[in-house]
């Protein structure tokens, strides 16, 4: 629901390129968010709240950086010469 509203406003306000960029960014972010939620769900137990959130945050950061690197356009696709 959130992505539909955001993309609609981005497209109306700034055009197609802005909407596509927003969707690409959201896809990359969803990988890290899902890992954060799964890790937190698996690690939550009484008395371990801080360590569960710290581990979930660390895992999400690693996955987000990996997803960002994998989804980044290659130099050839971006139009630069190698």
Tab-separated table of N, CA and C in Angstrom, residues 42-73:
chain	number	residue	atom	x	y	z
A	42	UNK	N	13.573	-14.278	15.167
A	42	UNK	CA	14.274	-15.486	15.617
A	42	UNK	C	15.087	-15.249	16.893
A	43	UNK	N	15.494	-14.003	17.150
A	43	UNK	CA	16.373	-13.719	18.285
A	43	UNK	C	15.673	-13.148	19.512
A	44	UNK	N	14.438	-12.720	19.368
A	44	UNK	CA	13.754	-12.128	20.518
A	44	UNK	C	13.455	-13.168	21.587
A	45	UNK	N	13.842	-12.857	22.799
A	45	UNK	CA	13.525	-13.676	23.963
A	45	UNK	C	13.630	-12.757	25.181
A	46	UNK	N	13.047	-13.132	26.269
A	46	UNK	CA	13.063	-12.256	27.453
A	46	UNK	C	14.489	-11.897	27.877
A	47	UNK	N	14.716	-10.617	28.093
A	47	UNK	CA	16.008	-10.152	28.580
A	47	UNK	C	17.060	-9.923	27.521
A	48	UNK	N	16.776	-10.213	26.270
A	48	UNK	CA	17.781	-10.076	25.211
A	48	UNK	C	17.343	-9.099	24.125
A	49	UNK	N	16.596	-8.110	24.498
A	49	UNK	CA	16.040	-7.184	23.529
A	49	UNK	C	17.122	-6.381	22.808
A	50	UNK	N	18.049	-5.828	23.554
A	50	UNK	CA	19.108	-5.008	22.954
A	50	UNK	C	19.989	-5.792	22.003
A	51	UNK	N	20.395	-6.980	22.409
A	51	UNK	CA	21.260	-7.782	21.543
A	51	UNK	C	20.509	-8.278	20.314
A	52	UNK	N	19.211	-8.554	20.452
A	52	UNK	CA	18.413	-8.986	19.299
A	52	UNK	C	18.318	-7.868	18.269
A	53	UNK	N	18.062	-6.649	18.718
A	53	UNK	CA	17.988	-5.517	17.789
A	53	UNK	C	19.345	-5.210	17.176
A	54	UNK	N	20.410	-5.308	17.954
A	54	UNK	CA	21.749	-5.047	17.422
A	54	UNK	C	22.116	-6.063	16.348
A	55	UNK	N	21.839	-7.337	16.594
A	55	UNK	CA	22.128	-8.367	15.603
A	55	UNK	C	21.276	-8.175	14.352
A	56	UNK	N	19.991	-7.876	14.540
A	56	UNK	CA	19.098	-7.662	13.399
A	56	UNK	C	19.550	-6.459	12.578
A	57	UNK	N	19.970	-5.399	13.241
A	57	UNK	CA	20.451	-4.216	12.540
A	57	UNK	C	21.727	-4.518	11.760
A	58	UNK	N	22.647	-5.248	12.372
A	58	UNK	CA	23.884	-5.616	11.686
A	58	UNK	C	23.634	-6.492	10.468
A	59	UNK	N	22.770	-7.477	10.614
A	59	UNK	CA	22.449	-8.352	9.478
A	59	UNK	C	21.768	-7.577	8.366
A	60	UNK	N	20.840	-6.693	8.728
A	60	UNK	CA	20.140	-5.895	7.717
A	60	UNK	C	21.102	-4.973	6.978
A	61	UNK	N	22.054	-4.406	7.695
A	61	UNK	CA	23.031	-3.522	7.067
A	61	UNK	C	23.888	-4.277	6.057
A	62	UNK	N	24.351	-5.452	6.424
A	62	UNK	CA	25.165	-6.267	5.510
A	62	UNK	C	24.369	-6.633	4.265
A	63	UNK	N	23.132	-7.082	4.453
A	63	UNK	CA	22.303	-7.480	3.314
A	63	UNK	C	21.959	-6.280	2.446
A	64	UNK	N	21.681	-5.147	3.068
A	64	UNK	CA	21.358	-3.953	2.292
A	64	UNK	C	22.543	-3.503	1.439
A	65	UNK	N	23.734	-3.511	2.017
A	65	UNK	CA	24.918	-3.120	1.251
A	65	UNK	C	25.194	-4.095	0.112
A	66	UNK	N	24.993	-5.382	0.359
A	66	UNK	CA	25.178	-6.375	-0.711
A	66	UNK	C	24.140	-6.201	-1.813
A	67	UNK	N	22.898	-5.966	-1.433
A	67	UNK	CA	21.843	-5.755	-2.431
A	67	UNK	C	22.093	-4.488	-3.230
A	68	UNK	N	22.542	-3.465	-2.564
A	68	UNK	CA	22.848	-2.211	-3.272
A	68	UNK	C	23.958	-2.406	-4.279
A	69	UNK	N	24.965	-3.160	-3.895
A	69	UNK	CA	26.075	-3.416	-4.815
A	69	UNK	C	25.623	-4.268	-6.002
A	70	UNK	N	24.794	-5.276	-5.735
A	70	UNK	CA	24.338	-6.163	-6.808
A	70	UNK	C	23.358	-5.463	-7.751
A	71	UNK	N	22.556	-4.547	-7.243
A	71	UNK	CA	21.559	-3.877	-8.063
A	71	UNK	C	22.075	-2.600	-8.722
A	72	UNK	N	23.280	-2.177	-8.387
A	72	UNK	CA	23.835	-0.968	-8.983
A	72	UNK	C	24.119	-1.213	-10.462
A	73	UNK	N	23.868	-0.207	-11.290
A	73	UNK	CA	24.159	-0.390	-12.714
A	73	UNK	C	25.660	-0.528	-12.949
